PDB file of C-alpha atoms in Angstrom:
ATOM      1  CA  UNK A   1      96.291  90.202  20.544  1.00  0.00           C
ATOM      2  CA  UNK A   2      95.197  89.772  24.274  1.00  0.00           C
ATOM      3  CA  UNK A   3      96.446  87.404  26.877  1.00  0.00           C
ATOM      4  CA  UNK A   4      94.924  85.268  28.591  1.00  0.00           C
ATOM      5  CA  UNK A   5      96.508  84.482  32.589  1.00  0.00           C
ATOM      6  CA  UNK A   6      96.681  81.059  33.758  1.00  0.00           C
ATOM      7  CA  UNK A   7      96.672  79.161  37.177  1.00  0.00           C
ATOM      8  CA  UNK A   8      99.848  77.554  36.607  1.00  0.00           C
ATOM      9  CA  UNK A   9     103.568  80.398  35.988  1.00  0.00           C
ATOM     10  CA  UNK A  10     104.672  80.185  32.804  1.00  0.00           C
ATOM     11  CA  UNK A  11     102.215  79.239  30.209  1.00  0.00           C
ATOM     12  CA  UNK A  12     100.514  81.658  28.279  1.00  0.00           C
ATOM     13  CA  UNK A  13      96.823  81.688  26.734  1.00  0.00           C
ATOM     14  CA  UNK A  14      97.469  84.101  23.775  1.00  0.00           C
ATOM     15  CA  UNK A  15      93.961  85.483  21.634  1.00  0.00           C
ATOM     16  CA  UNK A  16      95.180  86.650  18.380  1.00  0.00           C
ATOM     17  CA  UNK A  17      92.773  89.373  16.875  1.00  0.00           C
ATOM     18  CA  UNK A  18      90.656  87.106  14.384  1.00  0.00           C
ATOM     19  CA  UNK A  19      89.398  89.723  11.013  1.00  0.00           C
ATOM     20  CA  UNK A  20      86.460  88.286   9.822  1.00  0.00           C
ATOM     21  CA  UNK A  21      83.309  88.606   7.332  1.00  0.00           C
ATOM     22  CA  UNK A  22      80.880  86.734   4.973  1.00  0.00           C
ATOM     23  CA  UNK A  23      83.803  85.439   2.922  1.00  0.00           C
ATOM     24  CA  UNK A  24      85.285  83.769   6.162  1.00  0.00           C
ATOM     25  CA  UNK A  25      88.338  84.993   8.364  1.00  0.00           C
ATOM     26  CA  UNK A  26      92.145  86.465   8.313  1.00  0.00           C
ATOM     27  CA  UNK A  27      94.466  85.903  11.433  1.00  0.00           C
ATOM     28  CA  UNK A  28      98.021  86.115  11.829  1.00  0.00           C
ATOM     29  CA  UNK A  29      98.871  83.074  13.870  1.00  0.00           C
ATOM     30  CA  UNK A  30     102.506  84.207  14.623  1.00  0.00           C
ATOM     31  CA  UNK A  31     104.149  87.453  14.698  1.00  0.00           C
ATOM     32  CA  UNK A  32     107.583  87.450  16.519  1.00  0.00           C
ATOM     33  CA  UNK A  33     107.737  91.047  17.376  1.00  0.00           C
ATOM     34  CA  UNK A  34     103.954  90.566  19.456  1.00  0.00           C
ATOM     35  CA  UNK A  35     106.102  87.888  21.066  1.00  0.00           C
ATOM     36  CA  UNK A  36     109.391  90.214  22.125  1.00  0.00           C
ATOM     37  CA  UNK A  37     106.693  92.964  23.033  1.00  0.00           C
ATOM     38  CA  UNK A  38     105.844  90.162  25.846  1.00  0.00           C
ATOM     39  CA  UNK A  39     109.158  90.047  27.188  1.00  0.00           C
ATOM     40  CA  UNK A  40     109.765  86.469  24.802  1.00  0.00           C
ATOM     41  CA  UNK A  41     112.024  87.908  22.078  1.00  0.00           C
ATOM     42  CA  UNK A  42     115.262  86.685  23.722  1.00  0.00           C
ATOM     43  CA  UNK A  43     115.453  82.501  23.718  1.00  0.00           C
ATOM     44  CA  UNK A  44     112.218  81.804  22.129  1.00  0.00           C
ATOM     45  CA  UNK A  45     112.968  80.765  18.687  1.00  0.00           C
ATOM     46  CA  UNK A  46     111.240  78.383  16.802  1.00  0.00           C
ATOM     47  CA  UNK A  47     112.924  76.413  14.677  1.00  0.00           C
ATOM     48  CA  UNK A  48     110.331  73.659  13.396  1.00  0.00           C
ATOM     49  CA  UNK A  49     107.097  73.787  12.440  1.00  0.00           C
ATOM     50  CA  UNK A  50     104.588  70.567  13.410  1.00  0.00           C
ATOM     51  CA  UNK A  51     101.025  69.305  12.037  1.00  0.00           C
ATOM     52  CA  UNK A  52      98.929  66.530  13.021  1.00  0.00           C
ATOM     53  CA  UNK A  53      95.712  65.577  12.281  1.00  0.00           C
ATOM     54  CA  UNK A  54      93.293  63.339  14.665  1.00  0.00           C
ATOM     55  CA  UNK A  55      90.156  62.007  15.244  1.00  0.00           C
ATOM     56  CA  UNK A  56      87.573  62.533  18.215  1.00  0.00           C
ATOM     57  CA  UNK A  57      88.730  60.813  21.195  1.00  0.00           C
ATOM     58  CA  UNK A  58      92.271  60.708  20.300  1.00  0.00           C
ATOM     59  CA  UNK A  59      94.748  61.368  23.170  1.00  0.00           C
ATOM     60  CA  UNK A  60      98.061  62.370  22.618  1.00  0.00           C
ATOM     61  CA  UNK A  61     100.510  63.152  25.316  1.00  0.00           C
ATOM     62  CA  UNK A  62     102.275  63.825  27.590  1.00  0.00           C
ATOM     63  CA  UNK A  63     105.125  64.587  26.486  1.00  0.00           C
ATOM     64  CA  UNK A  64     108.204  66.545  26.558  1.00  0.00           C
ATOM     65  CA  UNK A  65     111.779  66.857  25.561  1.00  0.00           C
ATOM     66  CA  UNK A  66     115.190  66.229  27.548  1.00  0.00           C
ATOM     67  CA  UNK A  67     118.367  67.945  27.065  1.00  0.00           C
ATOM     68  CA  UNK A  68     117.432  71.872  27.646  1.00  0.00           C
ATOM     69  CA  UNK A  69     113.377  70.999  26.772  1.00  0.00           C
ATOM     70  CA  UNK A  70     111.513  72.151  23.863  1.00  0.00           C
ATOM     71  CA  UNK A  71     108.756  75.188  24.403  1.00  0.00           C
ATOM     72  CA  UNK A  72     105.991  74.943  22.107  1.00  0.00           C
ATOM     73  CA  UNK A  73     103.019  77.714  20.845  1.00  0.00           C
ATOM     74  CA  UNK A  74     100.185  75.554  19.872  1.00  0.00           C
ATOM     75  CA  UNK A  75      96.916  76.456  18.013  1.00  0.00           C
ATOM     76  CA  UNK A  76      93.923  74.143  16.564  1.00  0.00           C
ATOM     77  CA  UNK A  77      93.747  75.028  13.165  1.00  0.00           C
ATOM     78  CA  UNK A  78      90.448  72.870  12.383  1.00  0.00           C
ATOM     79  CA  UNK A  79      87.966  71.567  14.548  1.00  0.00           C
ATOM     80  CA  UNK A  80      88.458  71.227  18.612  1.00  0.00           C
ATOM     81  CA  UNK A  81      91.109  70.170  21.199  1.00  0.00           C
ATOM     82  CA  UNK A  82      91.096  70.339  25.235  1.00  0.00           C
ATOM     83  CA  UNK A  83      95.000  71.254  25.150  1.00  0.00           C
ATOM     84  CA  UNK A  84      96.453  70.262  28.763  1.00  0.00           C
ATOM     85  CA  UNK A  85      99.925  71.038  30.284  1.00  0.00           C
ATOM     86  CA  UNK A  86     101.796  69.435  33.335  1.00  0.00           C
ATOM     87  CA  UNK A  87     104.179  71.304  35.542  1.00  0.00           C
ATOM     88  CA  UNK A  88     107.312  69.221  35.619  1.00  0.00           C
ATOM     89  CA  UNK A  89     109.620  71.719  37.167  1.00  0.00           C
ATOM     90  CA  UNK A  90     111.558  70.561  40.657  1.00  0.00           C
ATOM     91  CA  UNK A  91     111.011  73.244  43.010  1.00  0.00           C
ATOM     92  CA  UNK A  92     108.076  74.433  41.468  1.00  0.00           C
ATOM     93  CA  UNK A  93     104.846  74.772  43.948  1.00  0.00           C
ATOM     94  CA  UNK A  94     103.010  73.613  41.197  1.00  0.00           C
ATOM     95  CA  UNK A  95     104.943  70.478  40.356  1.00  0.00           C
ATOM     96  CA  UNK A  96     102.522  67.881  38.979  1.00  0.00           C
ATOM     97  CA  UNK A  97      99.687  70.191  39.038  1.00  0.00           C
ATOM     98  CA  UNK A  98      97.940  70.536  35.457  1.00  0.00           C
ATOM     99  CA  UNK A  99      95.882  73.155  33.568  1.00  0.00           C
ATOM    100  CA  UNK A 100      93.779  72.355  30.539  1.00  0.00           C
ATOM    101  CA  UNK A 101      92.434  74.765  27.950  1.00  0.00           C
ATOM    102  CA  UNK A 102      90.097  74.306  24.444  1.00  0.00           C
ATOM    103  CA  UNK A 103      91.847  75.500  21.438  1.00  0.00           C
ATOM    104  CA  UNK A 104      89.314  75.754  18.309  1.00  0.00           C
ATOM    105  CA  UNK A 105      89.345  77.031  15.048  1.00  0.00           C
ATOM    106  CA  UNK A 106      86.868  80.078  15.998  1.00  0.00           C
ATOM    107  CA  UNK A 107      88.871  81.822  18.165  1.00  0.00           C
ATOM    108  CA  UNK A 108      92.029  80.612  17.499  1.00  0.00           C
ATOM    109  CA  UNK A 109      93.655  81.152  20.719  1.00  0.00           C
ATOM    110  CA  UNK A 110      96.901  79.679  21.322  1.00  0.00           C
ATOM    111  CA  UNK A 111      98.873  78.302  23.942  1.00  0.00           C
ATOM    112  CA  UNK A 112     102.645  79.217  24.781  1.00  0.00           C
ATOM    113  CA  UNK A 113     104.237  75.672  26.663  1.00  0.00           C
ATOM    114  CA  UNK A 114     107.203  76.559  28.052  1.00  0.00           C
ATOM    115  CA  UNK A 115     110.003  74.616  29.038  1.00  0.00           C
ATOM    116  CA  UNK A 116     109.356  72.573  31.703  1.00  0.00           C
ATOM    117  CA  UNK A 117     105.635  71.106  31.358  1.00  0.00           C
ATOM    118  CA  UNK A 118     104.496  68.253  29.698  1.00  0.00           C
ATOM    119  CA  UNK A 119     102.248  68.639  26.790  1.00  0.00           C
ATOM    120  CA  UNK A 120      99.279  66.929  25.466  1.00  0.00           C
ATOM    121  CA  UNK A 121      95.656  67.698  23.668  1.00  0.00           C
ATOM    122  CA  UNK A 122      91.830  65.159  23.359  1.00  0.00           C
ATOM    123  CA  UNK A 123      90.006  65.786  20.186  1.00  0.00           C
ATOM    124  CA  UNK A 124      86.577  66.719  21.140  1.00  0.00           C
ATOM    125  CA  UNK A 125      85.117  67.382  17.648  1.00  0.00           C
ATOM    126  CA  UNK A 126      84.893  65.188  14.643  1.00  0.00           C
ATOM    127  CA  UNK A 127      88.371  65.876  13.597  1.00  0.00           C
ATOM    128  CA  UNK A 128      91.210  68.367  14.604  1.00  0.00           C
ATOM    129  CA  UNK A 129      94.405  69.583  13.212  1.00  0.00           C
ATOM    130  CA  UNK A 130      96.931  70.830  15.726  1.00  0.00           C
ATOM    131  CA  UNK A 131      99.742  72.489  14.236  1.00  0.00           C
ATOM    132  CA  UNK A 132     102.600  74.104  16.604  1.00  0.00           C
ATOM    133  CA  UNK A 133     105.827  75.716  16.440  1.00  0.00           C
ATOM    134  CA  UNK A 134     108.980  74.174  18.836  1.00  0.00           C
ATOM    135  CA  UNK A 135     112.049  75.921  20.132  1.00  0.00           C
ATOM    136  CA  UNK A 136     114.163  72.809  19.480  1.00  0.00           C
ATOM    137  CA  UNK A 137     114.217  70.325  16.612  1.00  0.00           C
ATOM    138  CA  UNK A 138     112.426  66.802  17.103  1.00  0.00           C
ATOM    139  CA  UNK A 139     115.114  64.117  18.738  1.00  0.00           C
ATOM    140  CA  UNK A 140     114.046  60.368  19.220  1.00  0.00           C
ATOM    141  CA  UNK A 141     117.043  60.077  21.849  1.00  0.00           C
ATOM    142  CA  UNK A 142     114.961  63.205  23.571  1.00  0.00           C
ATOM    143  CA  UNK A 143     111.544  62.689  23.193  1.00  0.00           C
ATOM    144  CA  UNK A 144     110.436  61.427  26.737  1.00  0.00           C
ATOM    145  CA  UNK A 145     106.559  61.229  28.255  1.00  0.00           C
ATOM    146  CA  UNK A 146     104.571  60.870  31.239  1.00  0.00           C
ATOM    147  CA  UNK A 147     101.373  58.591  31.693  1.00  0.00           C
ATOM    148  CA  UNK A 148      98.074  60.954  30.559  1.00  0.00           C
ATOM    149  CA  UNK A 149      96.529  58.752  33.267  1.00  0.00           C
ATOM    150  CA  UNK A 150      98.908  59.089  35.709  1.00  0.00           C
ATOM    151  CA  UNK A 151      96.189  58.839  38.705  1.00  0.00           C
ATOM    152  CA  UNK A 152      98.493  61.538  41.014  1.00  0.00           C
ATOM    153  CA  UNK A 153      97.772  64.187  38.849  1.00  0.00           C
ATOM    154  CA  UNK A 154      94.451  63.007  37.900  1.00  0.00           C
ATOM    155  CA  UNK A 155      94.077  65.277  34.647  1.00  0.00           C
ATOM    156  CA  UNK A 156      90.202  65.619  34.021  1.00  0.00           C
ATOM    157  CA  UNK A 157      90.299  64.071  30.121  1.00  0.00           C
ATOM    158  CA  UNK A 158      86.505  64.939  28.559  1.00  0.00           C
ATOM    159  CA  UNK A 159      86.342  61.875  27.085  1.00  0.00           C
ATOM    160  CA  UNK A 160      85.738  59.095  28.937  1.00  0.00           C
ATOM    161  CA  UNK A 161      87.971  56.005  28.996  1.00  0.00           C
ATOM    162  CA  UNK A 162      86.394  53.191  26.564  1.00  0.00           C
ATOM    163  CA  UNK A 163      86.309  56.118  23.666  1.00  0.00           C
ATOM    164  CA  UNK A 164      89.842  57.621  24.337  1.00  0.00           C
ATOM    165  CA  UNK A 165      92.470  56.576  21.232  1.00  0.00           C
ATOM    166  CA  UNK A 166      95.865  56.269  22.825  1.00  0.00           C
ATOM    167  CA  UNK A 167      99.158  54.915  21.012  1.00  0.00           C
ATOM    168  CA  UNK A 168     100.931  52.086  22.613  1.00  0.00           C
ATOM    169  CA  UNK A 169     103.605  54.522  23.382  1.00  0.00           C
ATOM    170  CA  UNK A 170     101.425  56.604  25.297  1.00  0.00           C
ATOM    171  CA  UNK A 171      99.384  53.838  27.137  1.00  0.00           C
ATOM    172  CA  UNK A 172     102.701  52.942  28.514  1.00  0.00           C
ATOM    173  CA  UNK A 173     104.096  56.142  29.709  1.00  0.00           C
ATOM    174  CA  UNK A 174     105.675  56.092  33.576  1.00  0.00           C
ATOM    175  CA  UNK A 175     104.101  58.001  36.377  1.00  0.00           C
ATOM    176  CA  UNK A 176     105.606  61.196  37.111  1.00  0.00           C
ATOM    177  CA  UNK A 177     106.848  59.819  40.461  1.00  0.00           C
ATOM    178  CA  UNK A 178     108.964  57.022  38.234  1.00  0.00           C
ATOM    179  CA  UNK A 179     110.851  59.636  36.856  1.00  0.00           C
ATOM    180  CA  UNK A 180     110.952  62.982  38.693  1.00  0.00           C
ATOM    181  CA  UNK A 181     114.020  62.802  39.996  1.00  0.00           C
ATOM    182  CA  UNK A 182     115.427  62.024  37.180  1.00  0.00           C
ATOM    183  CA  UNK A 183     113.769  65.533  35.395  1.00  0.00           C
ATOM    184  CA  UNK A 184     116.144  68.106  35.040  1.00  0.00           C
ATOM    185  CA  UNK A 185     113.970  71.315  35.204  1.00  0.00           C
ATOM    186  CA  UNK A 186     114.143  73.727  37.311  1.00  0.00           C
ATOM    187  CA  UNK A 187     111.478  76.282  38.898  1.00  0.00           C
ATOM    188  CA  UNK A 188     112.694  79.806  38.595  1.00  0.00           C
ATOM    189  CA  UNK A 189     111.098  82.547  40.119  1.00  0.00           C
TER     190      UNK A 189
END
């Protein structure tokens, strides 16, 4: 396993070692001691496993969770996703900054959200299954978003507007300026 550094603290890009030959591939996708070896074994457990499946040009996000937040380690198990994160942390010098990366199903790499930035993924290939594991279980009463067009953070989506697939939900998210002082993260250093 090798990790990846990215521009924003916190999230981590994490390669797992992919085995491979003419019969196809073997990874492990989650190994919890790899995790404690990164200094994540205490508070990171996952408790619930997700899966969805989407089709090119399908935006989902960005979301996050309330009460405590939910960290997530998300991999594209088929096809490919441009997986992007928003730092929603008060305090933070990155606060409403965003970082994208592609998750595919040839190299597998993952990508560990903490608490404290927003989540979504675009499906750039025909068809993508994103499957990811949460720290907290799914809550309705929770489950809060920000606009994935919000123009003050300006996320780069590689699909262009008239062939993005939003839900209603997500086409009516607030700006993060609606509701940051309402967010109850905090930036630790």
């Amino acid at each position: 396993m090798r990790i990846r550094p990215t521009r924003l603290d916190g999230p981590l890009l994490i390669e797992p070692a992919v085995h491979g030959d003419s019969r196809g591939f073997f990874v492990e996708t989650f190994r919890s001691g790899d995790l404690a070896a990164l200094g994540l074994g205490d508070g990171v457990t996952f408790v619930q496993d997700n899966h969805s499946r989407s089709a090119r040009g399908v935006v989902r996000g960005m979301h996050f969770a309330l009460t405590g937040g939910i960290a997530k380690l998300v991999r594209c198990a088929r096809g490919t996703i441009v997986d992007v994160i928003v730092d929603i942390r008060r305090g933070s010098p990155d606060f409403g900054s965003w970082e994208a990366f592609t998750l595919d199903d040839s190299t597998h790499a993952q990508l560990l959200v903490p608490v404290g930035f927003a989540h979504g993924f675009c499906v750039t290939s025909d068809v993508a299954d994103v499957c990811y594991k949460q720290t907290g279980y799914y809550d309705p009463a929770t489950d809060r978003g920000i606009a994935y067009d919000d123009p003050e953070i300006g996320i780069d989506w590689p699909i262009p507007p008239p062939d993005r697939i939003v839900s209603q939900r997500d086409a009516r998210g607030p700006l993060l300026s609606d509701v940051a002082a309402d967010l109850q993260f905090e930036y630790r250093t």
